[in-house]
Amino acid sequence: MSLLAPQLSPPAKGSELLVAAAASLQNPLQEITTLESVDAPKMTVRYTFAASGALQRQIEQGAPIDVFISAAQKPMQLLQKQGLVLPETQTELLTNQLVLIVPKIADSNITSFQDLLKPTIQRLAIGEPRSVPAGQYAIEVLQNLGILDQLQSKLVLSNNVKAVLTAVETGNVDAGIVYLTDAQGSNQVIVTCTADPELHSHIIYPVAVLRSSQSIPQAKQYLKFLKGELAQAVFKRYGFGVPAA
């Protein structure tokens, strides 16, 4: 397993899988791949982690990806409309929650999203909403609470959710909106509140095999493993939920 370089080269047929996955999945997938290699020692799994929208565009441009795991439904739906995924393999893999975080060392007295209007909060990091699902969800929350317009001048846009977390950890911003799973993996931030699910679109991580894959049988086997007990136990430990049947 390794992170893919910016220039992706196609693997030899059946020798390895190239998986494009949302940045918020980096830690659990790296751990899960170690488990997967026990079941399929002849199959190498390599990853490229980025914002789901950015990965979607790479796939549209012909990147040699076997499996795509998105942090939102829209990027997957756009690929499906173009006939780029195998529809029979598309399934809902995980769920997540959206939270507001502040640096652990900060004394911001923030307990709600409405508190972001306080003058002590001057910089609020979110994902770039045009390509980062977490950023899209964040905009929905702020808009539905009626405070987006007042916060526009405070917004700092990041190219993925991990970058938002880092900005809060380092104190470069006063607060950030990330997934619960990202926040749980850091001891440098404090979760001040969780967004009401009614305020944003349902956070679903869909997964599918790409039609252009040269290793479709192995890719299907990988998807089956992700839905199995061993992998799901890892996802749950990192804070992910399982979609309702």
Coordinates of C-alpha atoms in Angstrom, one line a residue:
M1 CA 0.0 0.0 0.0
S2 CA 1.2 3.5 -0.8
L3 CA -0.1 7.0 -1.5
L4 CA -0.4 7.6 -5.2
A5 CA 1.8 10.2 -6.9
P6 CA 0.0 13.0 -8.7
Q7 CA 0.7 11.2 -12.1
L8 CA -1.3 8.0 -11.8
S9 CA -0.1 5.0 -13.8
P10 CA -2.3 2.0 -14.6
P11 CA -1.4 -1.2 -12.7
A12 CA -0.8 -4.5 -14.4
K13 CA -4.1 -6.3 -14.7
G14 CA -5.1 -8.1 -11.5
S15 CA -1.9 -7.2 -9.7
E16 CA -3.1 -4.3 -7.6
L17 CA -6.1 -2.0 -7.0
L18 CA -6.0 1.8 -7.2
V19 CA -8.5 3.2 -4.8
A20 CA -9.6 6.9 -4.9
A21 CA -11.0 7.8 -1.5
A22 CA -12.2 10.9 0.4
A23 CA -9.5 12.4 2.6
S24 CA -11.5 11.7 5.8
L25 CA -11.0 8.0 5.2
Q26 CA -7.2 8.0 5.2
N27 CA -6.6 6.6 8.6
P28 CA -9.1 3.8 8.7
L29 CA -8.4 2.7 5.2
Q30 CA -4.7 2.5 5.8
E31 CA -5.4 0.3 8.8
I32 CA -8.0 -1.8 6.9
T33 CA -5.6 -2.5 4.1
T34 CA -3.3 -4.3 6.5
L35 CA -6.2 -6.5 7.4
E36 CA -7.2 -7.0 3.7
S37 CA -3.7 -8.1 2.8
V38 CA -4.1 -11.0 5.1
D39 CA -7.0 -12.3 3.1
A40 CA -5.5 -11.3 -0.3
P41 CA -1.7 -11.3 0.0
K42 CA -1.3 -11.3 -3.8
M43 CA -3.3 -8.1 -4.2
T44 CA -1.6 -4.7 -3.5
V45 CA -4.0 -1.8 -2.6
R46 CA -2.8 1.7 -3.3
Y47 CA -4.7 4.9 -2.5
T48 CA -5.0 8.5 -3.5
F49 CA -6.7 10.6 -0.9
A50 CA -8.3 14.0 -1.7
A51 CA -11.5 15.9 -1.7
S52 CA -14.3 13.8 -3.3
G53 CA -14.9 16.5 -6.0
A54 CA -11.3 16.6 -7.0
L55 CA -11.2 12.8 -7.3
Q56 CA -14.4 12.8 -9.3
R57 CA -12.7 15.2 -11.8
Q58 CA -9.6 12.9 -12.0
I59 CA -11.8 10.0 -12.8
E60 CA -13.6 12.0 -15.5
Q61 CA -10.2 12.8 -17.0
G62 CA -9.3 9.2 -17.3
A63 CA -7.3 8.5 -14.1
P64 CA -6.8 4.7 -13.9
I65 CA -8.9 4.2 -10.7
D66 CA -10.5 0.8 -9.8
V67 CA -12.6 1.9 -6.9
F68 CA -14.0 5.2 -5.8
I69 CA -15.2 6.0 -2.3
S70 CA -16.8 9.4 -2.0
A71 CA -17.8 11.4 1.1
A72 CA -21.0 12.5 -0.6
Q73 CA -23.6 11.2 -3.0
K74 CA -23.2 14.0 -5.7
P75 CA -19.7 13.1 -7.0
M76 CA -20.7 9.5 -7.4
Q77 CA -24.0 10.4 -9.0
L78 CA -22.2 12.6 -11.6
L79 CA -19.9 9.7 -12.5
Q80 CA -22.9 7.3 -12.7
K81 CA -24.7 9.7 -15.1
Q82 CA -21.7 9.5 -17.4
G83 CA -21.6 5.7 -17.3
L84 CA -18.2 5.6 -15.5
V85 CA -19.2 3.4 -12.6
L86 CA -20.6 -0.1 -12.6
P87 CA -24.1 0.5 -11.2
E88 CA -24.5 -3.0 -9.7
T89 CA -21.5 -2.4 -7.5
Q90 CA -22.6 1.0 -6.1
T91 CA -23.6 0.9 -2.5
E92 CA -23.7 3.1 0.6
L93 CA -20.7 2.3 2.8
L94 CA -20.7 4.6 5.8
T95 CA -22.2 7.6 7.5
N96 CA -20.7 10.5 9.5
Q97 CA -21.5 13.6 11.6
L98 CA -20.5 17.2 11.2
V99 CA -19.0 19.0 14.2
L100 CA -17.6 22.4 15.2
I101 CA -14.1 22.4 16.6
V102 CA -11.7 24.9 18.2
P103 CA -8.1 24.6 19.2
K104 CA -7.6 22.8 22.5
I105 CA -5.5 25.7 23.9
A106 CA -8.1 28.3 22.9
D107 CA -10.4 30.0 25.4
S108 CA -13.1 30.8 22.9
N109 CA -16.2 29.9 25.0
I110 CA -17.9 28.6 21.8
T111 CA -20.8 26.1 22.5
S112 CA -22.9 26.5 19.4
F113 CA -22.7 27.4 15.7
Q114 CA -24.4 30.7 16.5
D115 CA -21.5 31.6 18.8
L116 CA -19.4 31.9 15.6
L117 CA -20.9 35.3 15.3
K118 CA -18.9 36.5 18.3
P119 CA -16.1 39.0 17.6
T120 CA -13.6 36.6 19.2
I121 CA -14.1 34.3 16.2
Q122 CA -12.3 36.0 13.3
R123 CA -11.3 33.0 11.1
L124 CA -13.5 30.0 10.5
A125 CA -12.1 27.1 8.4
I126 CA -14.3 25.0 6.2
G127 CA -13.7 22.8 3.1
E128 CA -14.0 24.5 -0.3
P129 CA -17.7 23.9 -0.9
R130 CA -17.4 23.4 -4.6
S131 CA -15.2 20.3 -4.2
V132 CA -15.2 19.3 -0.5
P133 CA -18.4 17.6 0.7
A134 CA -17.7 18.6 4.4
G135 CA -17.6 22.2 3.1
Q136 CA -20.8 21.8 1.3
Y137 CA -22.5 20.4 4.5
A138 CA -21.0 23.2 6.5
I139 CA -22.5 25.8 4.2
E140 CA -25.9 24.1 4.4
V141 CA -25.7 24.3 8.2
L142 CA -24.8 27.9 8.4
Q143 CA -27.4 28.8 5.7
N144 CA -30.2 26.9 7.5
L145 CA -29.3 28.6 10.7
G146 CA -29.5 32.0 9.0
I147 CA -26.0 33.1 9.8
L148 CA -24.1 32.4 6.6
D149 CA -24.1 35.9 5.3
Q150 CA -22.8 37.3 8.5
L151 CA -19.9 34.8 8.5
Q152 CA -18.8 35.2 4.9
S153 CA -15.9 37.5 5.8
K154 CA -14.6 35.0 8.4
L155 CA -14.5 32.0 6.1
V156 CA -11.2 30.3 5.3
L157 CA -11.6 27.7 2.5
S158 CA -9.4 24.6 2.5
N159 CA -8.9 22.0 -0.2
N160 CA -9.9 19.1 1.9
V161 CA -11.2 18.3 5.4
K162 CA -7.8 17.3 6.7
A163 CA -6.5 20.7 5.9
V164 CA -9.4 22.2 7.9
L165 CA -8.4 20.1 10.9
T166 CA -4.7 21.1 10.6
A167 CA -5.6 24.8 10.5
V168 CA -7.5 24.5 13.8
E169 CA -4.8 22.3 15.4
T170 CA -2.1 24.9 14.6
G171 CA -4.3 27.8 15.7
N172 CA -4.2 29.4 12.3
V173 CA -8.0 29.7 12.6
D174 CA -10.2 30.2 15.5
A175 CA -12.6 27.4 14.6
G176 CA -13.4 24.8 12.0
I177 CA -16.2 22.6 10.7
V178 CA -15.1 19.0 10.1
Y179 CA -16.4 15.4 10.4
L180 CA -16.7 13.8 13.8
T181 CA -14.2 11.1 12.7
D182 CA -11.5 13.7 11.9
A183 CA -12.0 15.5 15.3
Q184 CA -11.8 12.2 17.2
G185 CA -8.5 11.5 15.7
S186 CA -6.9 14.6 17.1
N187 CA -5.9 15.5 20.6
Q188 CA -5.3 19.1 19.7
V189 CA -8.9 20.2 19.1
I190 CA -12.1 20.3 21.2
V191 CA -15.5 19.4 19.7
T192 CA -17.9 22.2 20.9
C193 CA -21.1 21.0 19.3
T194 CA -22.5 18.6 16.7
A195 CA -24.7 19.8 13.8
D196 CA -28.3 18.8 13.9
P197 CA -28.7 16.3 11.0
E198 CA -31.8 18.2 10.0
L199 CA -29.6 21.2 9.1
H200 CA -27.7 19.4 6.3
S201 CA -27.9 16.7 3.7
H202 CA -27.5 13.2 5.0
I203 CA -23.8 12.4 5.1
I204 CA -23.4 9.2 3.1
Y205 CA -20.1 7.6 1.8
P206 CA -21.0 5.7 -1.4
V207 CA -18.5 3.3 -3.0
A208 CA -18.4 1.7 -6.5
V209 CA -16.1 0.0 -8.9
L210 CA -15.2 2.0 -12.0
R211 CA -16.3 0.6 -15.4
S212 CA -12.7 1.2 -16.8
S213 CA -11.1 -1.0 -14.1
Q214 CA -8.8 -3.7 -15.4
S215 CA -9.3 -5.7 -12.1
I216 CA -13.1 -5.8 -11.7
P217 CA -13.3 -9.2 -10.0
Q218 CA -10.6 -8.1 -7.4
A219 CA -12.3 -4.7 -7.0
K220 CA -15.6 -6.4 -6.2
Q221 CA -13.8 -8.6 -3.7
Y222 CA -12.4 -5.5 -2.1
L223 CA -15.8 -3.9 -1.8
K224 CA -17.1 -7.1 -0.2
F225 CA -14.3 -6.9 2.3
L226 CA -15.1 -3.3 3.2
K227 CA -18.7 -4.3 4.0
G228 CA -17.5 -7.2 6.1
E229 CA -17.2 -7.4 9.9
L230 CA -13.4 -6.9 10.2
A231 CA -13.4 -3.7 8.1
Q232 CA -16.7 -2.3 9.6
A233 CA -15.2 -2.8 13.1
V234 CA -12.3 -0.5 12.2
F235 CA -14.6 2.1 10.6
K236 CA -16.8 2.1 13.8
R237 CA -13.7 2.6 16.0
Y238 CA -12.9 5.7 14.0
G239 CA -16.4 7.0 14.6
F240 CA -18.1 6.2 11.3
G241 CA -21.7 4.9 11.3
V242 CA -23.4 2.3 9.1
P243 CA -26.2 3.3 6.8
A244 CA -29.6 2.0 7.7
A245 CA -30.5 -1.2 5.8

